[in-house]
Amino acid sequence: MKSKLTSAQFLKEKQKDILETWKKNIRASAGRTFELMTAAQFDQETQSFLAELVKAISSENYEDITRPEYENLLTMLRRISSSRAEQGFTPTESAVFIMSLKEAINTCLGQEIKDPKRLAAEVLVMGNLTDKLALHTFETFVASREKIMKEQAMALEFSNPMIMVWDNLIAFPLQGILDTHRMAKFTTEMLDAITRHQARVVIVDLTAIATMDTATCNRLIQAINAARLMGSEAIITGISPSVASSIVKLGVDLEARTLRELREGIQYAFRVLKLKVVKEVS
Amino acid sequence: MEKRGRASILKIEDFLLATPEEAMHDLAAIQFKDDLLQRVKETKISGLIIDLCRIDVVDSFMGRTIGEIANSAALLGAEVAVIGLRPEVAITMVEMGISLGQAHPLLNLDLALEFLRNQTRGA
């Protein structure tokens, strides 16, 4: 008899349905979630989280999340929410993860339990539990966010390293998490360096940049156009697939030469500067 | 050297080097354009270099005027190179979406001369 099942047993039985509803809910409300993470990552995260939740509540403890059976679940939650903070999710986008699970559980409970009194009781119990988890997510998220902000403030202090590759040729290997602030700072640094070193070619190397949001990409494109106005050619090397797709999503023409790796960039720059590397014949 | 409006215009090799003195208001910019094109016609020079190093603001009108100078000079048979654009000016122009038309931006006077010489030889 289904109606005799406890919430824990019910959840275990309906795990698949809940997972599907949950994923659907997140998709409907999570804004940039899929701009910032891959579908495979997302599937893996939701699936293992739900499995862990089912395991934790199989102890029939819906109240105290400090008990050992919740330890794995909380660790996972902390990892998920701090990685969200790193990937630049907004608080809402992160909270949606747990909030929409609550909705999904409630929907499934509603479909299965016909007795209104019992339904209300179960919804309340599960609701309390997910609220606690949501609060925990939020605390971790804020803590990681603060840590990142401190780190970024420190990173802003340091200027981007510039490499004087050759006369009239400079290179900027960008690294770390690029946001619009850092990109704006980089733009001024790059343009100043162009004047100072009379650089005819500037190589912007993105090998160490895994992702870039569209606003930052837009700034990068502006920097390249500004360099062109000053009479210098900026080329981009080492672009990653996800940065490439951000640029495509922007729908703008990059109008800049993009080359696979730094060495190709240097080769190209040498051609522009009419320089040649010759192997010495011994 | 001769002063027209608020820009100095020098002859160098087979080219003219025009340096606007400071940020121009719209009327001065038109004056600058007319004078310059007149000179291009009179002197039959083959290239024009506009040096913007003294300019700290290029508004949309100024930007368009430079574009117009370039396009008109091309019709008169002279290529236009723009040099000395400051970083902060360049970034503002990009943000405002101002373009320089057919003018060729170049880093410095040396490169501008080299570029114009090559153009003349090619023609």
Short mmCIF file of C-alpha atoms in Angstrom, two decimals:
data_model
loop_
_atom_site.label_atom_id
_atom_site.label_comp_id
_atom_site.label_asym_id
_atom_site.label_seq_id
_atom_site.Cartn_x
_atom_site.Cartn_y
_atom_site.Cartn_z
CA MET A 1 0.00 0.00 0.00
CA LYS A 2 1.58 3.18 -1.19
CA SER A 3 -0.17 5.43 1.29
CA LYS A 4 1.49 3.57 4.15
CA LEU A 5 4.98 4.41 2.95
CA THR A 6 7.04 6.87 4.95
CA SER A 7 8.49 9.91 3.20
CA ALA A 8 11.89 8.24 3.05
CA GLN A 9 10.59 5.10 1.40
CA PHE A 10 8.42 7.15 -0.88
CA LEU A 11 11.33 9.29 -1.99
CA LYS A 12 13.41 6.24 -2.69
CA GLU A 13 10.70 4.72 -4.82
CA LYS A 14 9.99 7.92 -6.71
CA GLN A 15 13.62 9.01 -7.01
CA LYS A 16 13.57 8.95 -10.82
CA ASP A 17 10.40 11.01 -11.18
CA ILE A 18 11.59 13.53 -8.62
CA LEU A 19 14.93 13.85 -10.39
CA GLU A 20 13.22 14.57 -13.71
CA THR A 21 10.80 17.13 -12.21
CA TRP A 22 13.64 18.73 -10.31
CA LYS A 23 15.83 19.07 -13.40
CA LYS A 24 12.89 20.46 -15.32
CA ASN A 25 12.28 23.04 -12.54
CA ILE A 26 15.90 24.16 -12.54
CA ARG A 27 15.94 24.45 -16.29
CA ALA A 28 12.82 26.61 -16.16
CA SER A 29 14.10 29.03 -13.56
CA ALA A 30 17.86 28.98 -13.32
CA GLY A 31 18.76 31.70 -15.77
CA ARG A 32 22.38 31.32 -16.68
CA THR A 33 22.93 27.89 -15.11
CA PHE A 34 23.64 26.34 -18.50
CA GLU A 35 25.77 29.19 -19.64
CA LEU A 36 28.07 28.57 -16.70
CA MET A 37 28.13 24.77 -16.48
CA THR A 38 27.88 21.85 -18.85
CA ALA A 39 24.82 19.61 -19.08
CA ALA A 40 26.88 16.60 -18.00
CA GLN A 41 28.08 18.40 -14.86
CA PHE A 42 24.51 19.37 -14.11
CA ASP A 43 23.13 15.85 -14.56
CA GLN A 44 25.83 14.40 -12.39
CA GLU A 45 25.32 16.98 -9.63
CA THR A 46 21.55 16.57 -9.40
CA GLN A 47 21.62 12.80 -9.60
CA SER A 48 24.25 12.21 -6.94
CA PHE A 49 22.73 14.83 -4.65
CA LEU A 50 19.31 13.20 -4.74
CA ALA A 51 20.80 9.76 -4.20
CA GLU A 52 22.66 11.08 -1.18
CA LEU A 53 19.50 12.71 0.18
CA VAL A 54 17.57 9.46 -0.13
CA LYS A 55 20.34 7.66 1.72
CA ALA A 56 20.40 10.27 4.49
CA ILE A 57 16.68 10.26 5.19
CA SER A 58 16.42 6.47 5.07
CA SER A 59 17.31 6.76 8.75
CA GLU A 60 13.88 8.38 9.17
CA ASN A 61 15.55 11.40 10.65
CA TYR A 62 14.00 14.45 9.00
CA GLU A 63 14.89 16.95 11.68
CA ASP A 64 18.49 17.06 12.75
CA ILE A 65 20.89 17.63 9.85
CA THR A 66 23.88 17.70 12.18
CA ARG A 67 23.64 13.93 12.66
CA PRO A 68 26.31 11.74 10.99
CA GLU A 69 23.92 10.34 8.35
CA TYR A 70 23.75 13.82 6.82
CA GLU A 71 27.48 14.34 6.77
CA ASN A 72 28.03 13.22 3.15
CA LEU A 73 25.08 15.22 1.97
CA LEU A 74 26.29 18.41 3.64
CA THR A 75 29.82 17.97 2.30
CA MET A 76 28.41 17.62 -1.17
CA LEU A 77 26.19 20.66 -0.68
CA ARG A 78 29.11 22.76 0.49
CA ARG A 79 31.14 21.69 -2.50
CA ILE A 80 28.33 22.49 -4.89
CA SER A 81 27.56 25.90 -3.47
CA SER A 82 31.17 27.01 -3.18
CA SER A 83 31.82 25.95 -6.76
CA ARG A 84 28.77 27.98 -7.79
CA ALA A 85 30.20 31.01 -6.06
CA GLU A 86 33.46 30.49 -7.95
CA GLN A 87 31.69 30.12 -11.26
CA GLY A 88 29.99 33.45 -10.69
CA PHE A 89 26.43 32.29 -10.05
CA THR A 90 24.16 34.85 -8.41
CA PRO A 91 22.65 33.96 -4.99
CA THR A 92 19.29 33.32 -6.66
CA GLU A 93 20.79 31.03 -9.26
CA SER A 94 22.43 29.03 -6.48
CA ALA A 95 19.38 28.91 -4.23
CA VAL A 96 17.27 27.61 -7.10
CA PHE A 97 19.17 24.33 -6.80
CA ILE A 98 17.58 23.39 -3.45
CA MET A 99 14.40 25.42 -3.74
CA SER A 100 13.35 23.65 -6.89
CA LEU A 101 14.05 20.27 -5.29
CA LYS A 102 11.48 21.16 -2.64
CA GLU A 103 8.98 21.93 -5.36
CA ALA A 104 9.74 18.68 -7.14
CA ILE A 105 9.28 16.63 -3.95
CA ASN A 106 6.03 18.42 -3.16
CA THR A 107 4.71 17.81 -6.66
CA CYS A 108 5.45 14.10 -6.43
CA LEU A 109 4.03 13.83 -2.91
CA GLY A 110 0.87 15.53 -4.14
CA GLN A 111 0.46 13.02 -6.95
CA GLU A 112 0.84 10.01 -4.66
CA ILE A 113 -0.78 10.87 -1.33
CA LYS A 114 -4.50 11.40 -1.61
CA ASP A 115 -5.30 11.92 2.08
CA PRO A 116 -5.08 15.71 2.53
CA LYS A 117 -4.15 15.57 6.22
CA ARG A 118 -1.31 13.20 5.63
CA LEU A 119 -0.16 15.11 2.57
CA ALA A 120 0.02 18.32 4.59
CA ALA A 121 2.05 16.59 7.29
CA GLU A 122 4.53 15.07 4.80
CA VAL A 123 4.91 18.28 2.85
CA LEU A 124 5.64 20.10 6.10
CA VAL A 125 8.27 17.60 7.18
CA MET A 126 10.05 17.56 3.83
CA GLY A 127 9.67 21.32 3.52
CA ASN A 128 11.40 21.88 6.85
CA LEU A 129 14.21 19.59 5.85
CA THR A 130 14.82 21.23 2.47
CA ASP A 131 14.64 24.68 4.08
CA LYS A 132 17.40 23.68 6.44
CA LEU A 133 19.48 22.45 3.54
CA ALA A 134 18.78 25.67 1.65
CA LEU A 135 19.97 27.76 4.61
CA HIS A 136 23.10 25.67 4.77
CA THR A 137 23.70 26.20 1.04
CA PHE A 138 23.29 29.89 1.47
CA GLU A 139 25.73 30.15 4.34
CA THR A 140 28.39 28.29 2.36
CA PHE A 141 27.68 30.35 -0.72
CA VAL A 142 28.10 33.64 1.14
CA ALA A 143 31.26 32.43 2.85
CA SER A 144 32.85 31.36 -0.46
CA ARG A 145 31.69 34.55 -2.12
CA GLU A 146 33.38 36.65 0.52
CA LYS A 147 36.55 34.66 0.15
CA ILE A 148 36.53 35.15 -3.60
CA MET A 149 35.88 38.87 -3.26
CA LYS A 150 38.86 39.21 -0.97
CA GLU A 151 41.01 37.27 -3.43
CA GLN A 152 39.83 39.37 -6.33
CA ALA A 153 40.52 42.59 -4.48
CA MET A 154 44.03 41.28 -3.98
CA ALA A 155 44.31 40.23 -7.62
CA LEU A 156 43.28 43.72 -8.70
CA GLU A 157 46.25 45.11 -6.86
CA PHE A 158 48.56 43.18 -9.11
CA SER A 159 48.79 44.21 -12.68
CA ASN A 160 48.61 41.72 -15.49
CA PRO A 161 52.09 40.55 -16.41
CA MET A 162 53.35 41.88 -19.71
CA ILE A 163 56.03 40.14 -21.73
CA MET A 164 58.23 42.12 -24.06
CA VAL A 165 58.64 39.40 -26.68
CA TRP A 166 60.57 41.43 -29.22
CA ASP A 167 60.90 45.03 -30.34
CA ASN A 168 57.39 46.29 -31.06
CA LEU A 169 55.89 42.98 -29.94
CA ILE A 170 54.33 42.49 -26.51
CA ALA A 171 52.30 39.64 -25.04
CA PHE A 172 49.82 39.43 -22.18
CA PRO A 173 49.24 35.94 -20.79
CA LEU A 174 45.95 36.44 -18.95
CA GLN A 175 45.14 34.22 -16.01
CA GLY A 176 42.70 33.73 -13.18
CA ILE A 177 39.01 34.54 -13.20
CA LEU A 178 38.32 37.38 -15.59
CA ASP A 179 35.39 39.64 -14.87
CA THR A 180 34.45 42.99 -16.33
CA HIS A 181 36.45 44.91 -13.69
CA ARG A 182 39.65 43.05 -14.34
CA MET A 183 39.06 43.28 -18.07
CA ALA A 184 38.60 47.06 -17.85
CA LYS A 185 41.82 47.32 -15.92
CA PHE A 186 43.57 45.09 -18.44
CA THR A 187 42.32 47.27 -21.31
CA THR A 188 43.95 50.41 -19.91
CA GLU A 189 47.14 48.52 -19.14
CA MET A 190 47.31 47.06 -22.61
CA LEU A 191 46.67 50.39 -24.37
CA ASP A 192 49.23 52.17 -22.18
CA ALA A 193 51.77 49.45 -22.93
CA ILE A 194 51.12 49.88 -26.65
CA THR A 195 52.04 53.58 -26.45
CA ARG A 196 54.97 53.02 -24.11
CA HIS A 197 56.59 50.23 -26.12
CA GLN A 198 55.32 51.28 -29.54
CA ALA A 199 53.94 47.79 -29.93
CA ARG A 200 52.73 47.07 -33.42
CA VAL A 201 51.46 43.66 -32.42
CA VAL A 202 49.94 42.64 -29.08
CA ILE A 203 49.35 38.99 -28.31
CA VAL A 204 46.58 38.33 -25.79
CA ASP A 205 47.02 34.78 -24.65
CA LEU A 206 43.95 33.11 -23.14
CA THR A 207 45.44 29.66 -22.56
CA ALA A 208 44.92 29.95 -18.79
CA ILE A 209 41.35 31.22 -19.07
CA ALA A 210 38.77 28.45 -18.85
CA THR A 211 35.59 30.48 -19.07
CA MET A 212 34.58 34.04 -19.72
CA ASP A 213 31.08 35.44 -19.50
CA THR A 214 29.62 37.38 -22.39
CA ALA A 215 30.02 40.82 -20.77
CA THR A 216 33.73 40.19 -20.27
CA CYS A 217 34.08 38.95 -23.85
CA ASN A 218 32.46 42.14 -25.01
CA ARG A 219 35.04 44.15 -23.09
CA LEU A 220 37.83 42.10 -24.65
CA ILE A 221 36.50 42.89 -28.10
CA GLN A 222 36.38 46.59 -27.21
CA ALA A 223 39.99 46.43 -26.05
CA ILE A 224 41.02 44.88 -29.37
CA ASN A 225 39.14 47.53 -31.34
CA ALA A 226 40.71 50.30 -29.28
CA ALA A 227 44.15 48.85 -29.98
CA ARG A 228 43.36 48.91 -33.68
CA LEU A 229 42.37 52.60 -33.49
CA MET A 230 45.78 53.28 -32.02
CA GLY A 231 47.43 51.55 -34.95
CA SER A 232 48.33 48.31 -33.24
CA GLU A 233 47.10 44.83 -34.07
CA ALA A 234 45.89 42.68 -31.21
CA ILE A 235 45.72 38.95 -31.78
CA ILE A 236 44.24 36.31 -29.52
CA THR A 237 45.83 32.96 -28.90
CA GLY A 238 45.00 29.85 -26.91
CA ILE A 239 41.25 30.37 -26.90
CA SER A 240 39.31 27.61 -25.09
CA PRO A 241 36.15 26.03 -26.50
CA SER A 242 33.94 27.64 -23.87
CA VAL A 243 35.38 31.11 -24.46
CA ALA A 244 34.87 30.51 -28.17
CA SER A 245 31.22 29.70 -27.61
CA SER A 246 30.77 32.79 -25.41
CA ILE A 247 32.04 34.93 -28.27
CA VAL A 248 29.75 33.18 -30.72
CA LYS A 249 26.80 33.71 -28.37
CA LEU A 250 27.56 37.42 -28.39
CA GLY A 251 26.96 37.28 -32.10
CA VAL A 252 29.65 39.82 -32.83
CA ASP A 253 32.44 39.59 -35.32
CA LEU A 254 35.67 39.45 -33.35
CA GLU A 255 37.49 41.18 -36.21
CA ALA A 256 40.70 40.03 -34.61
CA ARG A 257 43.07 37.32 -35.70
CA THR A 258 42.74 34.31 -33.44
CA LEU A 259 45.41 31.67 -33.48
CA ARG A 260 45.62 28.34 -31.72
CA GLU A 261 48.63 28.83 -29.56
CA LEU A 262 51.17 31.39 -28.46
CA ARG A 263 53.86 30.17 -30.85
CA GLU A 264 51.60 30.65 -33.84
CA GLY A 265 50.88 34.13 -32.55
CA ILE A 266 54.58 34.91 -32.35
CA GLN A 267 55.15 33.46 -35.82
CA TYR A 268 52.41 35.66 -37.21
CA ALA A 269 53.73 38.74 -35.40
CA PHE A 270 57.20 38.11 -36.81
CA ARG A 271 55.73 38.06 -40.30
CA VAL A 272 54.01 41.41 -39.66
CA LEU A 273 57.23 42.87 -38.28
CA LYS A 274 59.18 41.41 -41.21
CA LEU A 275 61.37 39.36 -38.90
CA LYS A 276 62.66 35.90 -39.62
CA VAL A 277 63.94 33.11 -37.41
CA VAL A 278 66.76 31.31 -39.18
CA LYS A 279 68.46 28.13 -38.11
CA GLU A 280 72.18 28.55 -38.01
CA VAL A 281 74.05 26.28 -40.36
CA SER A 282 77.06 24.85 -38.58
CA MET B 1 54.25 76.17 -40.84
CA GLU B 2 50.98 77.86 -41.14
CA LYS B 3 48.06 78.11 -38.77
CA ARG B 4 44.55 77.48 -39.95
CA GLY B 5 41.77 77.42 -37.43
CA ARG B 6 43.32 75.72 -34.49
CA ALA B 7 45.45 73.18 -36.26
CA SER B 8 48.97 73.32 -37.53
CA ILE B 9 49.64 71.89 -40.98
CA LEU B 10 53.15 70.93 -42.01
CA LYS B 11 54.44 69.58 -45.26
CA ILE B 12 56.65 66.54 -44.97
CA GLU B 13 58.03 64.71 -48.00
CA ASP B 14 55.13 64.32 -50.37
CA PHE B 15 52.57 64.46 -47.57
CA LEU B 16 50.79 66.83 -45.22
CA LEU B 17 50.95 66.48 -41.46
CA ALA B 18 47.99 68.08 -39.70
CA THR B 19 47.93 68.44 -35.92
CA PRO B 20 44.74 69.79 -34.37
CA GLU B 21 45.75 71.83 -31.34
CA GLU B 22 43.05 70.85 -28.89
CA ALA B 23 39.55 69.44 -28.69
CA MET B 24 37.53 71.05 -31.46
CA HIS B 25 33.96 72.15 -31.30
CA ASP B 26 31.80 71.27 -34.28
CA LEU B 27 32.37 74.45 -36.28
CA ALA B 28 36.13 74.31 -35.86
CA ALA B 29 36.05 70.68 -36.96
CA ILE B 30 34.23 71.59 -40.17
CA GLN B 31 36.67 74.44 -40.76
CA PHE B 32 39.53 72.03 -40.20
CA LYS B 33 38.09 69.58 -42.71
CA ASP B 34 37.47 72.23 -45.39
CA ASP B 35 40.93 73.78 -45.01
CA LEU B 36 42.64 70.44 -45.12
CA LEU B 37 40.80 69.22 -48.20
CA GLN B 38 41.50 72.54 -49.92
CA ARG B 39 45.19 72.11 -49.18
CA VAL B 40 45.14 68.53 -50.46
CA LYS B 41 43.65 69.75 -53.72
CA GLU B 42 46.00 72.72 -54.09
CA THR B 43 49.26 71.00 -53.23
CA LYS B 44 48.49 67.73 -55.03
CA ILE B 45 50.02 65.77 -52.16
CA SER B 46 49.54 62.01 -52.13
CA GLY B 47 49.05 61.43 -48.46
CA LEU B 48 47.71 63.05 -45.33
CA ILE B 49 48.72 62.34 -41.76
CA ILE B 50 46.41 63.49 -38.96
CA ASP B 51 48.13 63.56 -35.60
CA LEU B 52 45.65 63.41 -32.71
CA CYS B 53 48.18 63.40 -29.87
CA ARG B 54 46.97 66.75 -28.52
CA ILE B 55 43.34 65.71 -28.54
CA ASP B 56 42.01 64.35 -25.29
CA VAL B 57 38.39 63.97 -26.35
CA VAL B 58 37.08 62.78 -29.69
CA ASP B 59 33.33 63.20 -29.75
CA SER B 60 31.11 61.55 -32.33
CA PHE B 61 31.14 64.65 -34.55
CA MET B 62 34.93 64.89 -34.52
CA GLY B 63 35.19 61.15 -35.20
CA ARG B 64 32.81 61.42 -38.13
CA THR B 65 34.64 64.44 -39.47
CA ILE B 66 37.92 62.54 -39.50
CA GLY B 67 36.15 59.71 -41.30
CA GLU B 68 34.78 62.22 -43.82
CA ILE B 69 38.23 63.74 -44.33
CA ALA B 70 39.62 60.28 -45.04
CA ASN B 71 36.87 59.36 -47.47
CA SER B 72 36.99 62.71 -49.29
CA ALA B 73 40.79 62.77 -49.41
CA ALA B 74 40.67 59.31 -50.99
CA LEU B 75 38.49 60.79 -53.75
CA LEU B 76 41.11 63.51 -54.23
CA GLY B 77 43.78 60.85 -54.54
CA ALA B 78 45.33 61.04 -51.08
CA GLU B 79 45.49 58.32 -48.44
CA VAL B 80 44.91 59.31 -44.81
CA ALA B 81 46.82 57.95 -41.81
CA VAL B 82 45.79 58.77 -38.25
CA ILE B 83 48.45 58.68 -35.57
CA GLY B 84 48.88 59.53 -31.90
CA LEU B 85 45.49 58.43 -30.68
CA ARG B 86 45.67 58.26 -26.89
CA PRO B 87 44.58 55.11 -25.03
CA GLU B 88 41.75 56.81 -23.18
CA VAL B 89 40.53 58.41 -26.40
CA ALA B 90 40.65 55.07 -28.20
CA ILE B 91 38.62 53.28 -25.55
CA THR B 92 36.00 56.04 -25.44
CA MET B 93 35.66 55.94 -29.20
CA VAL B 94 35.13 52.18 -29.13
CA GLU B 95 32.57 52.47 -26.34
CA MET B 96 30.69 55.14 -28.29
CA GLY B 97 30.97 53.20 -31.52
CA ILE B 98 32.82 55.95 -33.40
CA SER B 99 34.80 54.80 -36.40
CA LEU B 100 37.46 56.55 -38.44
CA GLY B 101 36.07 55.55 -41.82
CA GLN B 102 38.74 54.88 -44.43
CA ALA B 103 41.51 56.46 -42.35
CA HIS B 104 44.32 54.08 -41.44
CA PRO B 105 45.26 54.19 -37.75
CA LEU B 106 48.99 53.82 -37.22
CA LEU B 107 51.24 53.82 -34.19
CA ASN B 108 53.67 56.64 -34.95
CA LEU B 109 54.96 59.06 -37.56
CA ASP B 110 57.64 56.65 -38.80
CA LEU B 111 55.09 53.97 -39.56
CA ALA B 112 52.71 56.50 -41.09
CA LEU B 113 55.41 57.75 -43.48
CA GLU B 114 56.42 54.21 -44.35
CA PHE B 115 52.78 53.28 -44.96
CA LEU B 116 52.09 56.30 -47.18
CA ARG B 117 55.30 55.81 -49.17
CA ASN B 118 54.27 52.22 -49.87
CA GLN B 119 50.81 53.35 -50.90
CA THR B 120 52.17 55.93 -53.30
CA ARG B 121 54.59 53.48 -54.80
CA GLY B 122 51.81 50.98 -55.26
CA ALA B 123 49.57 53.47 -57.05
#
